[in-house]
């Protein structure tokens, strides 16, 4: 991997983490711009999603390690954190988007 592609990858990851952490800051410090049940869900799952993403990035394996030999409980054990994290990412970014729109308009 060339030095330029490593720098680009580092910049992209830094930008994504900054945006996600900024979304968490808005989520916890400002009033919610979504329904309260969505804000509560996002506040509960947000720290777990950061932890889960760090594990996935550090391991550098498959994002969803699913195969045909898995039992149902193993499948749900792998799917639930992914689904909860994706919903949390969507909700926190949506809340931040509404916050930015509210501040600038």
GROMACS .gro file of N, CA and C in nm:
model
  315
    1UNK      N    1   0.084  -0.116   0.000
    1UNK     CA    2   0.000   0.000   0.000
    1UNK      C    3   0.089   0.124   0.000
    2UNK      N    4   0.061   0.218  -0.086
    2UNK     CA    5   0.145   0.336  -0.096
    2UNK      C    6   0.116   0.433   0.017
    3UNK      N    7   0.208   0.526   0.035
    3UNK     CA    8   0.196   0.624   0.142
    3UNK      C    9   0.075   0.714   0.120
    4UNK      N   10   0.048   0.746  -0.006
    4UNK     CA   11  -0.066   0.833  -0.036
    4UNK      C   12  -0.198   0.764  -0.003
    5UNK      N   13  -0.212   0.637  -0.036
    5UNK     CA   14  -0.336   0.566  -0.006
    5UNK      C   15  -0.354   0.546   0.145
    6UNK      N   16  -0.242   0.528   0.217
    6UNK     CA   17  -0.252   0.518   0.363
    6UNK      C   18  -0.299   0.649   0.424
    7UNK      N   19  -0.248   0.759   0.373
    7UNK     CA   20  -0.289   0.890   0.423
    7UNK      C   21  -0.435   0.917   0.391
    8UNK      N   22  -0.478   0.878   0.271
    8UNK     CA   23  -0.618   0.896   0.233
    8UNK      C   24  -0.709   0.811   0.322
    9UNK      N   25  -0.670   0.688   0.347
    9UNK     CA   26  -0.747   0.599   0.433
    9UNK      C   27  -0.753   0.655   0.575
   10UNK      N   28  -0.642   0.705   0.626
   10UNK     CA   29  -0.639   0.765   0.759
   10UNK      C   30  -0.731   0.888   0.764
   11UNK      N   31  -0.727   0.971   0.661
   11UNK     CA   32  -0.812   1.089   0.655
   11UNK      C   33  -0.960   1.050   0.652
   12UNK      N   34  -0.994   0.950   0.572
   12UNK     CA   35  -1.134   0.905   0.563
   12UNK      C   36  -1.182   0.852   0.697
   13UNK      N   37  -1.103   0.769   0.760
   13UNK     CA   38  -1.142   0.714   0.891
   13UNK      C   39  -1.154   0.823   0.996
   14UNK      N   40  -1.061   0.917   0.994
   14UNK     CA   41  -1.066   1.028   1.090
   14UNK      C   42  -1.191   1.112   1.069
   15UNK      N   43  -1.226   1.138   0.945
   15UNK     CA   44  -1.345   1.215   0.914
   15UNK      C   45  -1.472   1.143   0.961
   16UNK      N   46  -1.478   1.014   0.935
   16UNK     CA   47  -1.594   0.936   0.978
   16UNK      C   48  -1.604   0.934   1.129
   17UNK      N   49  -1.493   0.912   1.200
   17UNK     CA   50  -1.495   0.909   1.346
   17UNK      C   51  -1.531   1.045   1.402
   18UNK      N   52  -1.478   1.152   1.343
   18UNK     CA   53  -1.511   1.286   1.389
   18UNK      C   54  -1.660   1.312   1.375
   19UNK      N   55  -1.716   1.277   1.260
   19UNK     CA   56  -1.859   1.297   1.237
   19UNK      C   57  -1.942   1.215   1.335
   20UNK      N   58  -1.903   1.091   1.360
   20UNK     CA   59  -1.978   1.005   1.451
   20UNK      C   60  -1.965   1.054   1.595
   21UNK      N   61  -1.848   1.096   1.636
   21UNK     CA   62  -1.830   1.147   1.772
   21UNK      C   63  -1.901   1.281   1.790
   22UNK      N   64  -1.900   1.365   1.687
   22UNK     CA   65  -1.976   1.491   1.691
   22UNK      C   66  -2.125   1.462   1.703
   23UNK      N   67  -2.172   1.360   1.633
   23UNK     CA   68  -2.312   1.320   1.643
   23UNK      C   69  -2.345   1.275   1.785
   24UNK      N   70  -2.253   1.204   1.848
   24UNK     CA   71  -2.273   1.162   1.986
   24UNK      C   72  -2.275   1.281   2.081
   25UNK      N   73  -2.190   1.378   2.055
   25UNK     CA   74  -2.190   1.499   2.137
   25UNK      C   75  -2.325   1.571   2.127
   26UNK      N   76  -2.375   1.586   2.006
   26UNK     CA   77  -2.506   1.650   1.985
   26UNK      C   78  -2.615   1.565   2.050
   27UNK      N   79  -2.605   1.436   2.038
   27UNK     CA   80  -2.705   1.345   2.094
   27UNK      C   81  -2.718   1.361   2.245
   28UNK      N   82  -2.605   1.371   2.314
   28UNK     CA   83  -2.606   1.377   2.460
   28UNK      C   84  -2.618   1.518   2.517
   29UNK      N   85  -2.570   1.619   2.445
   29UNK     CA   86  -2.565   1.752   2.504
   29UNK      C   87  -2.680   1.845   2.461
   30UNK      N   88  -2.740   1.819   2.348
   30UNK     CA   89  -2.846   1.906   2.299
   30UNK      C   90  -2.981   1.836   2.311
   31UNK      N   91  -3.086   1.915   2.289
   31UNK     CA   92  -3.219   1.853   2.289
   31UNK      C   93  -3.233   1.763   2.166
   32UNK      N   94  -3.314   1.662   2.177
   32UNK     CA   95  -3.333   1.569   2.066
   32UNK      C   96  -3.426   1.627   1.961
   33UNK      N   97  -3.397   1.600   1.838
   33UNK     CA   98  -3.479   1.648   1.726
   33UNK      C   99  -3.564   1.536   1.667
   34UNK      N  100  -3.559   1.419   1.726
   34UNK     CA  101  -3.639   1.305   1.683
   34UNK      C  102  -3.736   1.269   1.795
   35UNK      N  103  -3.818   1.168   1.772
   35UNK     CA  104  -3.907   1.120   1.878
   35UNK      C  105  -3.823   1.073   1.996
   36UNK      N  106  -3.876   1.089   2.116
   36UNK     CA  107  -3.798   1.059   2.237
   36UNK      C  108  -3.758   0.912   2.246
   37UNK      N  109  -3.839   0.822   2.193
   37UNK     CA  110  -3.803   0.679   2.197
   37UNK      C  111  -3.679   0.652   2.111
   38UNK      N  112  -3.667   0.722   1.998
   38UNK     CA  113  -3.549   0.705   1.912
   38UNK      C  114  -3.425   0.764   1.979
   39UNK      N  115  -3.442   0.879   2.045
   39UNK     CA  116  -3.329   0.941   2.114
   39UNK      C  117  -3.282   0.853   2.229
   40UNK      N  118  -3.376   0.799   2.304
   40UNK     CA  119  -3.340   0.710   2.415
   40UNK      C  120  -3.268   0.585   2.366
   41UNK      N  121  -3.320   0.525   2.259
   41UNK     CA  122  -3.255   0.408   2.201
   41UNK      C  123  -3.112   0.442   2.158
   42UNK      N  124  -3.097   0.554   2.089
   42UNK     CA  125  -2.965   0.594   2.041
   42UNK      C  126  -2.869   0.623   2.157
   43UNK      N  127  -2.919   0.685   2.263
   43UNK     CA  128  -2.834   0.714   2.379
   43UNK      C  129  -2.788   0.587   2.449
   44UNK      N  130  -2.871   0.485   2.449
   44UNK     CA  131  -2.833   0.360   2.515
   44UNK      C  132  -2.733   0.281   2.430
   45UNK      N  133  -2.757   0.274   2.300
   45UNK     CA  134  -2.677   0.190   2.213
   45UNK      C  135  -2.550   0.261   2.163
   46UNK      N  136  -2.547   0.393   2.162
   46UNK     CA  137  -2.433   0.468   2.107
   46UNK      C  138  -2.297   0.425   2.164
   47UNK      N  139  -2.278   0.420   2.296
   47UNK     CA  140  -2.147   0.375   2.347
   47UNK      C  141  -2.114   0.231   2.308
   48UNK      N  142  -2.215   0.147   2.305
   48UNK     CA  143  -2.192   0.009   2.265
   48UNK      C  144  -2.152   0.000   2.118
   49UNK      N  145  -2.210   0.085   2.035
   49UNK     CA  146  -2.177   0.080   1.892
   49UNK      C  147  -2.033   0.124   1.868
   50UNK      N  148  -1.985   0.222   1.944
   50UNK     CA  149  -1.844   0.263   1.931
   50UNK      C  150  -1.753   0.147   1.970
   51UNK      N  151  -1.784   0.082   2.081
   51UNK     CA  152  -1.707  -0.032   2.127
   51UNK      C  153  -1.708  -0.143   2.022
   52UNK      N  154  -1.827  -0.174   1.968
   52UNK     CA  155  -1.841  -0.280   1.869
   52UNK      C  156  -1.763  -0.247   1.741
   53UNK      N  157  -1.770  -0.122   1.696
   53UNK     CA  158  -1.697  -0.083   1.575
   53UNK      C  159  -1.547  -0.092   1.595
   54UNK      N  160  -1.498  -0.054   1.713
   54UNK     CA  161  -1.355  -0.065   1.738
   54UNK      C  162  -1.308  -0.209   1.734
   55UNK      N  163  -1.388  -0.300   1.787
   55UNK     CA  164  -1.352  -0.441   1.782
   55UNK      C  165  -1.347  -0.489   1.637
   56UNK      N  166  -1.447  -0.452   1.558
   56UNK     CA  167  -1.451  -0.496   1.418
   56UNK      C  168  -1.336  -0.438   1.338
   57UNK      N  169  -1.301  -0.314   1.360
   57UNK     CA  170  -1.191  -0.252   1.286
   57UNK      C  171  -1.058  -0.314   1.327
   58UNK      N  172  -1.040  -0.337   1.455
   58UNK     CA  173  -0.913  -0.391   1.504
   58UNK      C  174  -0.891  -0.534   1.458
   59UNK      N  175  -0.999  -0.612   1.451
   59UNK     CA  176  -0.987  -0.752   1.413
   59UNK      C  177  -0.960  -0.769   1.264
   60UNK      N  178  -1.001  -0.676   1.182
   60UNK     CA  179  -0.982  -0.678   1.036
   60UNK      C  180  -1.036  -0.804   0.971
   61UNK      N  181  -1.134  -0.863   1.028
   61UNK     CA  182  -1.197  -0.981   0.970
   61UNK      C  183  -1.320  -0.942   0.892
   62UNK      N  184  -1.406  -1.039   0.874
   62UNK     CA  185  -1.532  -1.012   0.807
   62UNK      C  186  -1.616  -0.919   0.893
   63UNK      N  187  -1.690  -0.831   0.826
   63UNK     CA  188  -1.777  -0.740   0.899
   63UNK      C  189  -1.892  -0.817   0.963
   64UNK      N  190  -1.945  -0.914   0.890
   64UNK     CA  191  -2.050  -1.002   0.941
   64UNK      C  192  -2.004  -1.147   0.924
   65UNK      N  193  -1.945  -1.206   1.026
   65UNK     CA  194  -1.897  -1.344   1.013
   65UNK      C  195  -2.011  -1.445   1.024
   66UNK      N  196  -2.079  -1.467   0.914
   66UNK     CA  197  -2.193  -1.559   0.912
   66UNK      C  198  -2.161  -1.673   0.815
   67UNK      N  199  -2.189  -1.795   0.858
   67UNK     CA  200  -2.175  -1.909   0.769
   67UNK      C  201  -2.291  -2.005   0.792
   68UNK      N  202  -2.298  -2.106   0.710
   68UNK     CA  203  -2.412  -2.198   0.715
   68UNK      C  204  -2.406  -2.295   0.833
   69UNK      N  205  -2.294  -2.307   0.900
   69UNK     CA  206  -2.281  -2.398   1.014
   69UNK      C  207  -2.327  -2.338   1.146
   70UNK      N  208  -2.365  -2.213   1.146
   70UNK     CA  209  -2.402  -2.144   1.270
   70UNK      C  210  -2.540  -2.187   1.319
   71UNK      N  211  -2.553  -2.189   1.449
   71UNK     CA  212  -2.683  -2.214   1.510
   71UNK      C  213  -2.759  -2.081   1.515
   72UNK      N  214  -2.887  -2.089   1.544
   72UNK     CA  215  -2.970  -1.970   1.547
   72UNK      C  216  -2.921  -1.869   1.651
   73UNK      N  217  -2.883  -1.917   1.767
   73UNK     CA  218  -2.837  -1.826   1.871
   73UNK      C  219  -2.707  -1.756   1.831
   74UNK      N  220  -2.618  -1.829   1.764
   74UNK     CA  221  -2.494  -1.768   1.717
   74UNK      C  222  -2.522  -1.663   1.610
   75UNK      N  223  -2.618  -1.692   1.524
   75UNK     CA  224  -2.654  -1.597   1.419
   75UNK      C  225  -2.709  -1.468   1.479
   76UNK      N  226  -2.801  -1.481   1.574
   76UNK     CA  227  -2.855  -1.362   1.638
   76UNK      C  228  -2.749  -1.289   1.719
   77UNK      N  229  -2.656  -1.361   1.780
   77UNK     CA  230  -2.548  -1.300   1.855
   77UNK      C  231  -2.460  -1.214   1.764
   78UNK      N  232  -2.446  -1.254   1.639
   78UNK     CA  233  -2.368  -1.176   1.543
   78UNK      C  234  -2.449  -1.066   1.475
   79UNK      N  235  -2.579  -1.088   1.457
   79UNK     CA  236  -2.662  -0.991   1.385
   79UNK      C  237  -2.712  -0.876   1.471
   80UNK      N  238  -2.749  -0.901   1.594
   80UNK     CA  239  -2.808  -0.796   1.677
   80UNK      C  240  -2.717  -0.675   1.699
   81UNK      N  241  -2.588  -0.693   1.727
   81UNK     CA  242  -2.504  -0.573   1.741
   81UNK      C  243  -2.492  -0.495   1.611
   82UNK      N  244  -2.490  -0.564   1.499
   82UNK     CA  245  -2.479  -0.496   1.370
   82UNK      C  246  -2.605  -0.414   1.343
   83UNK      N  247  -2.719  -0.475   1.362
   83UNK     CA  248  -2.846  -0.406   1.337
   83UNK      C  249  -2.862  -0.287   1.432
   84UNK      N  250  -2.835  -0.308   1.560
   84UNK     CA  251  -2.848  -0.200   1.658
   84UNK      C  252  -2.751  -0.087   1.628
   85UNK      N  253  -2.628  -0.120   1.588
   85UNK     CA  254  -2.530  -0.016   1.557
   85UNK      C  255  -2.569   0.061   1.432
   86UNK      N  256  -2.618  -0.006   1.331
   86UNK     CA  257  -2.659   0.064   1.210
   86UNK      C  258  -2.778   0.156   1.236
   87UNK      N  259  -2.873   0.110   1.314
   87UNK     CA  260  -2.987   0.196   1.350
   87UNK      C  261  -2.939   0.317   1.430
   88UNK      N  262  -2.844   0.295   1.521
   88UNK     CA  263  -2.791   0.403   1.602
   88UNK      C  264  -2.716   0.504   1.517
   89UNK      N  265  -2.638   0.457   1.423
   89UNK     CA  266  -2.566   0.547   1.332
   89UNK      C  267  -2.667   0.633   1.254
   90UNK      N  268  -2.769   0.570   1.202
   90UNK     CA  269  -2.870   0.643   1.125
   90UNK      C  270  -2.940   0.745   1.213
   91UNK      N  271  -2.982   0.705   1.333
   91UNK     CA  272  -3.053   0.796   1.421
   91UNK      C  273  -2.966   0.912   1.468
   92UNK      N  274  -2.842   0.884   1.504
   92UNK     CA  275  -2.755   0.991   1.552
   92UNK      C  276  -2.719   1.089   1.440
   93UNK      N  277  -2.695   1.038   1.319
   93UNK     CA  278  -2.667   1.127   1.207
   93UNK      C  279  -2.790   1.206   1.166
   94UNK      N  280  -2.905   1.145   1.173
   94UNK     CA  281  -3.029   1.215   1.143
   94UNK      C  282  -3.055   1.325   1.245
   95UNK      N  283  -3.033   1.296   1.371
   95UNK     CA  284  -3.049   1.396   1.477
   95UNK      C  285  -2.951   1.511   1.456
   96UNK      N  286  -2.827   1.481   1.420
   96UNK     CA  287  -2.728   1.585   1.394
   96UNK      C  288  -2.766   1.668   1.272
   97UNK      N  289  -2.818   1.603   1.169
   97UNK     CA  290  -2.862   1.677   1.050
   97UNK      C  291  -2.973   1.775   1.085
   98UNK      N  292  -3.070   1.730   1.165
   98UNK     CA  293  -3.178   1.819   1.207
   98UNK      C  294  -3.125   1.932   1.295
   99UNK      N  295  -3.027   1.903   1.378
   99UNK     CA  296  -2.964   2.006   1.461
   99UNK      C  297  -2.898   2.112   1.375
  100UNK      N  298  -2.822   2.069   1.275
  100UNK     CA  299  -2.752   2.163   1.188
  100UNK      C  300  -2.852   2.245   1.107
  101UNK      N  301  -2.955   2.181   1.056
  101UNK     CA  302  -3.059   2.253   0.981
  101UNK      C  303  -3.127   2.356   1.071
  102UNK      N  304  -3.157   2.318   1.195
  102UNK     CA  305  -3.221   2.410   1.288
  102UNK      C  306  -3.132   2.529   1.321
  103UNK      N  307  -3.002   2.506   1.334
  103UNK     CA  308  -2.910   2.615   1.369
  103UNK      C  309  -2.888   2.710   1.251
  104UNK      N  310  -2.886   2.661   1.130
  104UNK     CA  311  -2.857   2.746   1.015
  104UNK      C  312  -2.980   2.804   0.948
  105UNK      N  313  -3.097   2.754   0.980
  105UNK     CA  314  -3.219   2.810   0.919
  105UNK      C  315  -3.305   2.882   1.018
   0.00000   0.00000   0.00000
